[in-house]
Short mmCIF file of C-alpha atoms in Angstrom, two decimals:
data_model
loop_
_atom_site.label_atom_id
_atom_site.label_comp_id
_atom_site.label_asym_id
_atom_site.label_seq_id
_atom_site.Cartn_x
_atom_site.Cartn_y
_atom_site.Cartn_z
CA UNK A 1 63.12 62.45 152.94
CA UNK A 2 61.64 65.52 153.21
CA UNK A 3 64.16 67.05 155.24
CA UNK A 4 66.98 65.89 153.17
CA UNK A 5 65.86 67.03 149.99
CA UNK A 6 65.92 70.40 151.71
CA UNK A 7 69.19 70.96 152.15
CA UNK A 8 70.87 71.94 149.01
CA UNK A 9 74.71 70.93 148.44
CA UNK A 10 76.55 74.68 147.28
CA UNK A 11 79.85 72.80 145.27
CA UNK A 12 82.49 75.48 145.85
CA UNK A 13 83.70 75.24 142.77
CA UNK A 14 80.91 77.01 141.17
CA UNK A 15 82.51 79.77 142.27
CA UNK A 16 79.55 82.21 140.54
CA UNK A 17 76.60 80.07 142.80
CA UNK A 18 79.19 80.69 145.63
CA UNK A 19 79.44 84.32 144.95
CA UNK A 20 75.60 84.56 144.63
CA UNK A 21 75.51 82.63 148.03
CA UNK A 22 77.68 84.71 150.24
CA UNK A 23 76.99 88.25 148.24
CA UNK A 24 74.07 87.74 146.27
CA UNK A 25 72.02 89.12 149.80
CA UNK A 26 69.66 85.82 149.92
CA UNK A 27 69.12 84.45 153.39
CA UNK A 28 70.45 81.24 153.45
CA UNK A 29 71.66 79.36 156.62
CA UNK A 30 74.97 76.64 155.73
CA UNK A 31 76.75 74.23 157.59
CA UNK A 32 80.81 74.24 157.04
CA UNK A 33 82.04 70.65 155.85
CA UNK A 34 86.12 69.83 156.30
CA UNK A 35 87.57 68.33 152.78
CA UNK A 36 89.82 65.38 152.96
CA UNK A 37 87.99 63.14 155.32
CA UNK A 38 87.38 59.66 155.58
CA UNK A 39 84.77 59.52 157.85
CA UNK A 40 81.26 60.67 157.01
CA UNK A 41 80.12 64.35 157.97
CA UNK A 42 77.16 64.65 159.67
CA UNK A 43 74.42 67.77 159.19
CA UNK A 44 73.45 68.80 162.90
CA UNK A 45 69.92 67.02 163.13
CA UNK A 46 68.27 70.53 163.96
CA UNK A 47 69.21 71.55 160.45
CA UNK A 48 67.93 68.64 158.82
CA UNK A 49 64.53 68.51 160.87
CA UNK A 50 64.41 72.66 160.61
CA UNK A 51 65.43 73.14 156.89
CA UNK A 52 61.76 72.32 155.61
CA UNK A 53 59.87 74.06 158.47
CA UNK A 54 61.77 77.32 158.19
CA UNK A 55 62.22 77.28 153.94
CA UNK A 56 60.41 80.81 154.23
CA UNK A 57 63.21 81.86 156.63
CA UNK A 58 66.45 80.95 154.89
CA UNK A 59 67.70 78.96 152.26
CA UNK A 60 69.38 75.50 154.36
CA UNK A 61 72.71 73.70 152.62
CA UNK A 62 75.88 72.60 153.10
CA UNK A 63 79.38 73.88 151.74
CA UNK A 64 83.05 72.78 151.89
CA UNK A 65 84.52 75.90 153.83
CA UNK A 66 87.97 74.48 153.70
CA UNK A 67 88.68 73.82 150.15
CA UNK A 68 90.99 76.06 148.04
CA UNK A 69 88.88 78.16 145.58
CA UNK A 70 89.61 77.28 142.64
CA UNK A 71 90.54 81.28 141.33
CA UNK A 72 91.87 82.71 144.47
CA UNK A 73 93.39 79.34 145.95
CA UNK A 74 91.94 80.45 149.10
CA UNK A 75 89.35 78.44 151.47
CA UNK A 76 86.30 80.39 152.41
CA UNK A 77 87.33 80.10 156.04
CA UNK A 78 90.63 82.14 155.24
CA UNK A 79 88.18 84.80 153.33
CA UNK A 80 85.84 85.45 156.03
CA UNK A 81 88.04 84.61 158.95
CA UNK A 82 85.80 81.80 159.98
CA UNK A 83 86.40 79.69 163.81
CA UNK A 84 87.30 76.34 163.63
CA UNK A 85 84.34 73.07 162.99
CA UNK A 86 81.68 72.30 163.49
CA UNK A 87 80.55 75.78 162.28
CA UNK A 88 76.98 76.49 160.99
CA UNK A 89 76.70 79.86 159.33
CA UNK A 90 73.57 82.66 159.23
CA UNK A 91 74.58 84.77 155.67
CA UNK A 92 72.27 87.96 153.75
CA UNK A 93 72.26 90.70 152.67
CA UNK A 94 75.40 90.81 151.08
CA UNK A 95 77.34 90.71 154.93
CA UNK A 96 80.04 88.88 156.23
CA UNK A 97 78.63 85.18 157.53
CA UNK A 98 77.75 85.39 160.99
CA UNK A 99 79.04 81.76 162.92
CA UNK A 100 75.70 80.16 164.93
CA UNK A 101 76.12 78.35 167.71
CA UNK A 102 73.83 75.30 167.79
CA UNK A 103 74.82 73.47 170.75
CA UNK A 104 71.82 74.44 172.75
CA UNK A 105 69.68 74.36 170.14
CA UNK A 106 66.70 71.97 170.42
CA UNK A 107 64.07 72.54 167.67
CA UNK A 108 62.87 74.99 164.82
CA UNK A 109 61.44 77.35 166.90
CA UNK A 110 64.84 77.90 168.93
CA UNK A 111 66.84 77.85 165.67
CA UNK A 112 64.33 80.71 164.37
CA UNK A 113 64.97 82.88 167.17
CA UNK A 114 68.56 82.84 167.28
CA UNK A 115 69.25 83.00 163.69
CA UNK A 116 66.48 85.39 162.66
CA UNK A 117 68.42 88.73 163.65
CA UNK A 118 71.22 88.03 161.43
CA UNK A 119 68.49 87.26 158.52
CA UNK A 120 66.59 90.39 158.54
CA UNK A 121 66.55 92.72 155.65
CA UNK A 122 67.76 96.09 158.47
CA UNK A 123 68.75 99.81 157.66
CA UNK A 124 72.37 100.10 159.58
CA UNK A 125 72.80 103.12 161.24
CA UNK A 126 75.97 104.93 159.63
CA UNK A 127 78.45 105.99 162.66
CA UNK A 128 81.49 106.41 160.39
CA UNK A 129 83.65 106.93 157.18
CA UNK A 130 84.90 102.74 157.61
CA UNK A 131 80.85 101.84 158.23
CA UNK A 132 79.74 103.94 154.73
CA UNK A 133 82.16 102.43 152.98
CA UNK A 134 81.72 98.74 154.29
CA UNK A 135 77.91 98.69 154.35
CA UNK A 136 77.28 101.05 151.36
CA UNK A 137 80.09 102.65 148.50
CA UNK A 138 82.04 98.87 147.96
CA UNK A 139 78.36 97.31 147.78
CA UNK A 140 76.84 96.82 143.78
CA UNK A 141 73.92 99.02 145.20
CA UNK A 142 73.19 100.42 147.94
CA UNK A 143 70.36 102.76 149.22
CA UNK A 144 70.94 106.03 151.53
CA UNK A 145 68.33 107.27 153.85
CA UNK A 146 69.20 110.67 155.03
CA UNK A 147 67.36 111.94 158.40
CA UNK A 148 67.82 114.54 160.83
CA UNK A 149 65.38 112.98 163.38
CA UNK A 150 64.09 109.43 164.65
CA UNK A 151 60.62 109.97 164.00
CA UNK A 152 61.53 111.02 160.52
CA UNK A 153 64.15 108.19 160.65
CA UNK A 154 61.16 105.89 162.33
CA UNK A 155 58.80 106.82 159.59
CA UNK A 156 60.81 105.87 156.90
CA UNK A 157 61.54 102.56 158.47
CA UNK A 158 58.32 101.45 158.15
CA UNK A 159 57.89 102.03 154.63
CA UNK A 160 61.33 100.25 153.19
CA UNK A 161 61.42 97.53 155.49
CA UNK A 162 58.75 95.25 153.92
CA UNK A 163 59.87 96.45 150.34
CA UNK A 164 63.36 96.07 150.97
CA UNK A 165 62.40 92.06 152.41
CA UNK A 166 62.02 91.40 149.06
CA UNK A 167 65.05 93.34 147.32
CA UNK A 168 67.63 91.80 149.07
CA UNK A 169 70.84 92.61 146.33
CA UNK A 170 69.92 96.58 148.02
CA UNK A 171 72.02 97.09 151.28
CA UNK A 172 70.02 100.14 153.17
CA UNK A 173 71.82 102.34 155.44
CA UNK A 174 70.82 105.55 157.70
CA UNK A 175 72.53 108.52 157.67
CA UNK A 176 71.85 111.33 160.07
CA UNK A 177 72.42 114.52 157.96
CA UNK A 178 72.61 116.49 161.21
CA UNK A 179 76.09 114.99 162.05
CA UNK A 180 77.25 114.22 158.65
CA UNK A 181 77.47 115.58 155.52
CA UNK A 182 77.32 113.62 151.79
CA UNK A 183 80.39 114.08 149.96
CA UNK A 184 78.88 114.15 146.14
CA UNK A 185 80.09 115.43 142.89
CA UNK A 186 78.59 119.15 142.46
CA UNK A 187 76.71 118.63 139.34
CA UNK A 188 74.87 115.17 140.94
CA UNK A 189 74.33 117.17 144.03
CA UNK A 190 72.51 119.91 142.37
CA UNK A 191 70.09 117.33 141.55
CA UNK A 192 69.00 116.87 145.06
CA UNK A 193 65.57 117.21 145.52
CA UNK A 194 63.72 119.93 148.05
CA UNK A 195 61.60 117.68 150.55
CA UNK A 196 59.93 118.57 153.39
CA UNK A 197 61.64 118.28 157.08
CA UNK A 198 59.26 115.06 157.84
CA UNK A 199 60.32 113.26 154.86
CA UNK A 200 63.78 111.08 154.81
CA UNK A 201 66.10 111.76 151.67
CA UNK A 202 66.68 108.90 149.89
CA UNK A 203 69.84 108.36 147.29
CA UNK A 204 70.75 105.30 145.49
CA UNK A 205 74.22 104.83 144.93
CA UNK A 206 75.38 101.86 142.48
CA UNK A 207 77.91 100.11 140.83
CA UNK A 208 75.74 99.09 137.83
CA UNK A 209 76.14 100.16 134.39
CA UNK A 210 76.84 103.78 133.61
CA UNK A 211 75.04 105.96 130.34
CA UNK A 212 76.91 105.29 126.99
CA UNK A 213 79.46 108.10 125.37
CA UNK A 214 77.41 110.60 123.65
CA UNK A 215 78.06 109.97 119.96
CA UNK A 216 78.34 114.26 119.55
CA UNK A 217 82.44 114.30 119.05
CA UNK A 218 82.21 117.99 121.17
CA UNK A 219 79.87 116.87 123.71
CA UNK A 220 81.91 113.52 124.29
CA UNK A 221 84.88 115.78 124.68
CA UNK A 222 83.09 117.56 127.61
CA UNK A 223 81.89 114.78 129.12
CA UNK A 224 85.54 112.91 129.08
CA UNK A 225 86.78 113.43 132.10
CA UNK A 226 83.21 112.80 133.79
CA UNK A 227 82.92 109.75 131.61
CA UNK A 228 86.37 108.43 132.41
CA UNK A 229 85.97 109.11 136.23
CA UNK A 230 82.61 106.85 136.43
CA UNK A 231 84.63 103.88 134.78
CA UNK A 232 87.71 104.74 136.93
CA UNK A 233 85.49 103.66 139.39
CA UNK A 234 83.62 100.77 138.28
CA UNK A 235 80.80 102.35 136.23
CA UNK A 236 79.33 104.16 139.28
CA UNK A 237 75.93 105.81 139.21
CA UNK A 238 73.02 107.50 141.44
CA UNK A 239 70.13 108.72 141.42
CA UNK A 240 67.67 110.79 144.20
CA UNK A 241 63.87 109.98 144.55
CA UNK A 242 61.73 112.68 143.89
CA UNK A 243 58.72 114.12 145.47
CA UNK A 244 57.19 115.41 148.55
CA UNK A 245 56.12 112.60 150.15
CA UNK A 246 57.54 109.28 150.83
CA UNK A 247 54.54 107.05 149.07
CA UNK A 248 55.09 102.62 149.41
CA UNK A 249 53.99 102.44 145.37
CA UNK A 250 56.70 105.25 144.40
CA UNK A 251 59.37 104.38 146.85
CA UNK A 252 58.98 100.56 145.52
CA UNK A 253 59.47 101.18 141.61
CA UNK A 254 62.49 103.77 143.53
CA UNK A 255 64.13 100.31 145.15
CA UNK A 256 63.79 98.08 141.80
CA UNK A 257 65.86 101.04 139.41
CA UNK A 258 68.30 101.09 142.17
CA UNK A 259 68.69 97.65 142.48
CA UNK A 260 68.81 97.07 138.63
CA UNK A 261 70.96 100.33 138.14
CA UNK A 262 68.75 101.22 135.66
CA UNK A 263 67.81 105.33 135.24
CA UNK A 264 71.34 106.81 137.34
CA UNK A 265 73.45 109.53 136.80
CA UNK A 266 77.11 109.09 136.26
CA UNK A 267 79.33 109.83 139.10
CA UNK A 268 82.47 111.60 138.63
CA UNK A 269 84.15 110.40 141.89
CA UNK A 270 83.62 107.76 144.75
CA UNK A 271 80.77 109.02 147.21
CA UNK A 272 81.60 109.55 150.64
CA UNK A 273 81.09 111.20 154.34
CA UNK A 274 82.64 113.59 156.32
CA UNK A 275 81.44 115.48 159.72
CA UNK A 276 79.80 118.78 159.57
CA UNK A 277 81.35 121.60 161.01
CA UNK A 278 79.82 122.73 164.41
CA UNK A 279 80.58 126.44 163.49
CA UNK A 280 77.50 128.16 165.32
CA UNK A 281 78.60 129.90 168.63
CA UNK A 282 76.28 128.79 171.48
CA UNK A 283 73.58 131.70 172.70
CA UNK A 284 75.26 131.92 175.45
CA UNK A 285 79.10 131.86 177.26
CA UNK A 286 80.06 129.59 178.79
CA UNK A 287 82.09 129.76 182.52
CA UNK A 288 85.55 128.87 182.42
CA UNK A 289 86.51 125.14 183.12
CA UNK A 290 89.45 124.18 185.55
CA UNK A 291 92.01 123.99 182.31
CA UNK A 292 90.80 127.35 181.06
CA UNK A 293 91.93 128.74 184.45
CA UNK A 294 95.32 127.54 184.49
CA UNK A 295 96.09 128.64 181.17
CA UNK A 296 94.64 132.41 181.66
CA UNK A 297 95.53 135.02 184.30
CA UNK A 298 92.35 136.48 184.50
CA UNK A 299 88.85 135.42 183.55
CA UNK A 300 86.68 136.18 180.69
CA UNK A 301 85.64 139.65 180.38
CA UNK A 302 81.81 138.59 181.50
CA UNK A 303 82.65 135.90 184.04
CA UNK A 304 84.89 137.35 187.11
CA UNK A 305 85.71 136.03 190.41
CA UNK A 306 83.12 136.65 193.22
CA UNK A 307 83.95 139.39 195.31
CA UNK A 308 84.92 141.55 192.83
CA UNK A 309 85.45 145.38 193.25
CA UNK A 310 84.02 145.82 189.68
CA UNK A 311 80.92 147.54 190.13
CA UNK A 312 77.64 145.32 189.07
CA UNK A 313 75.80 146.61 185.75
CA UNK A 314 73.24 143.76 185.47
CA UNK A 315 71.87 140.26 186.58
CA UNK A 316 74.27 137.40 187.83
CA UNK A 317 74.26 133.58 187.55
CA UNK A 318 76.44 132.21 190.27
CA UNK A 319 78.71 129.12 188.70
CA UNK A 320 81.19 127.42 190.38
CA UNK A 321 82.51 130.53 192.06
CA UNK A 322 82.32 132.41 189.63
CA UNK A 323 79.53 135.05 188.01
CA UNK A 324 78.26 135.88 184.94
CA UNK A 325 77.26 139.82 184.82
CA UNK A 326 75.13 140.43 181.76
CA UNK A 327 76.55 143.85 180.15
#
């Protein structure tokens, strides 16, 4: 009885509770029932016997992911592009549902380990303009950690993962400000604070409620286009933590503002990345490659064929038939 009253029923058409389930962040681990059936569905018995043991893990129910929603008059298996029955689901932090296979599954234990990874509150590394955009600027609020090395990357880690365990409606992401660069209106970027090379930068970047019209007829009129560039694009906001030092009290009352929305600045246009320009030449030249040769008649003016008659005026570096006199 136990077990049963453990599994929770999610009716799709409270389509807000079904919202909160699949974007709300909450760990929760469902089972897909088919609509229109006469025969009985049955829960896979390692759910039933696991949903009380592993309540501190996940959330355990059921849902019909085959029934039109009622708004968009699609099923939830045509939203997430789900595989066909039976199909058990692992679903947080505000990600797509990842399918679970639970045919080899025996017991709790085994159902821990193999749905576990997909529960974890995680900072996803950033690789990409489609990945920021996915895992951070379309989320309601979402949490940058800038870093230009692991151990500062490593550090930082270790701090936010505990807090953000329990802020789960925050989607954290890393960012490695070495290879990419934040694309940010001028006057929020300004507000950047100076840190220290040890310390990760961290932004928060929401979709929550932006500050009122100022009531000052001139200063609205400055403000306009500012103003009507934040609700262009739904009311975004930001804000940078402050201070030298990346401290669990601070960075904690950080997380629940960003989470809330509460203290941002408005943003005048939709944050994103681009690479940074590798413009520094390297100390050094470098010999010609095979295409380099084709293309040019003769070689650089420091590298030159061996065997040259050019008389030598300093050291060599033999590479590839080919030397390097230092002028």
């Amino acid at each position: 009885e136990v077990a049963s009253s453990s599994l929770l029923h999610v009716d799709f058409h409270d389509e807000a509770w079904v919202k909160e389930v699949f974007f709300g962040g909450q760990p929760w681990i469902l089972h897909c029932l088919q609509g229109h059936t006469s025969v009985e569905q049955e829960v896979p018995d390692v759910l039933r016997e696991s949903a009380f043991e592993l309540r501190s893990m996940a959330t355990f129910g059921t849902i019909s992911c085959w029934e039109r929603l009622p708004s968009s008059q699609k099923t939830l298996a045509q939203r997430f592009s789900l595989p066909k029955p039976p199909l058990t689901l692992a679903i947080a932090n505000g990600d797509a549902p990842v399918p679970v296979d639970l045919a080899s599954v025996v017991g709790a234990e085994e159902l821990r380990e193999k749905a576990s990874p997909h529960l974890a509150a995680k900072i996803t590394p950033i690789d990409g303009l489609a990945g920021f955009k996915a895992f951070c600027s379309k989320r309601k609020s979402c949490l940058v950690v800038g870093y230009r090395s692991a151990a500062t990357l490593r550090a930082a880690n270790r701090i936010l993962a505990p807090l953000l365990e329990q802020r789960r409606g925050l989607r954290a992401v890393a960012l490695d400000t070495s290879d990419w660069q934040l694309r940010l209106d001028e006057r929020f970027a300004k507000q950047r604070p100076v840190i220290g090379s040890t310390r990760a930068d961290l932004l928060c970047l929401s979709r929550g409620e932006a500050p009122p019209v100022p009531s000052n007829r001139r200063l609205a009129k400055a403000s306009s286009e500012a103003l009507s560039g934040v609700a262009r694009h739904g009311q975004r906001g930001g804000a940078w933590m402050q201070g030298e030092r990346l401290e669990e009290s601070e960075a904690a009352a950080f997380l629940d503002r960003c989470q809330d929305g509460k203290d941002l600045t408005s943003l005048l246009d939709v944050p994103w990345i681009a690479h940074r320009k590798k413009g520094s030449p390297s100390p050094s030249p470098s010999p010609p490659t095979k295409a380099s040769r084709k293309t040019k008649s003769k070689p650089s003016a420091k590298w030159r064929k061996k065997n040259s008659s050019q008389p030598d005026s300093g050291k060599k570096m033999d590479v590839d038939g080919y030397e390097f006199v230092e002028l």
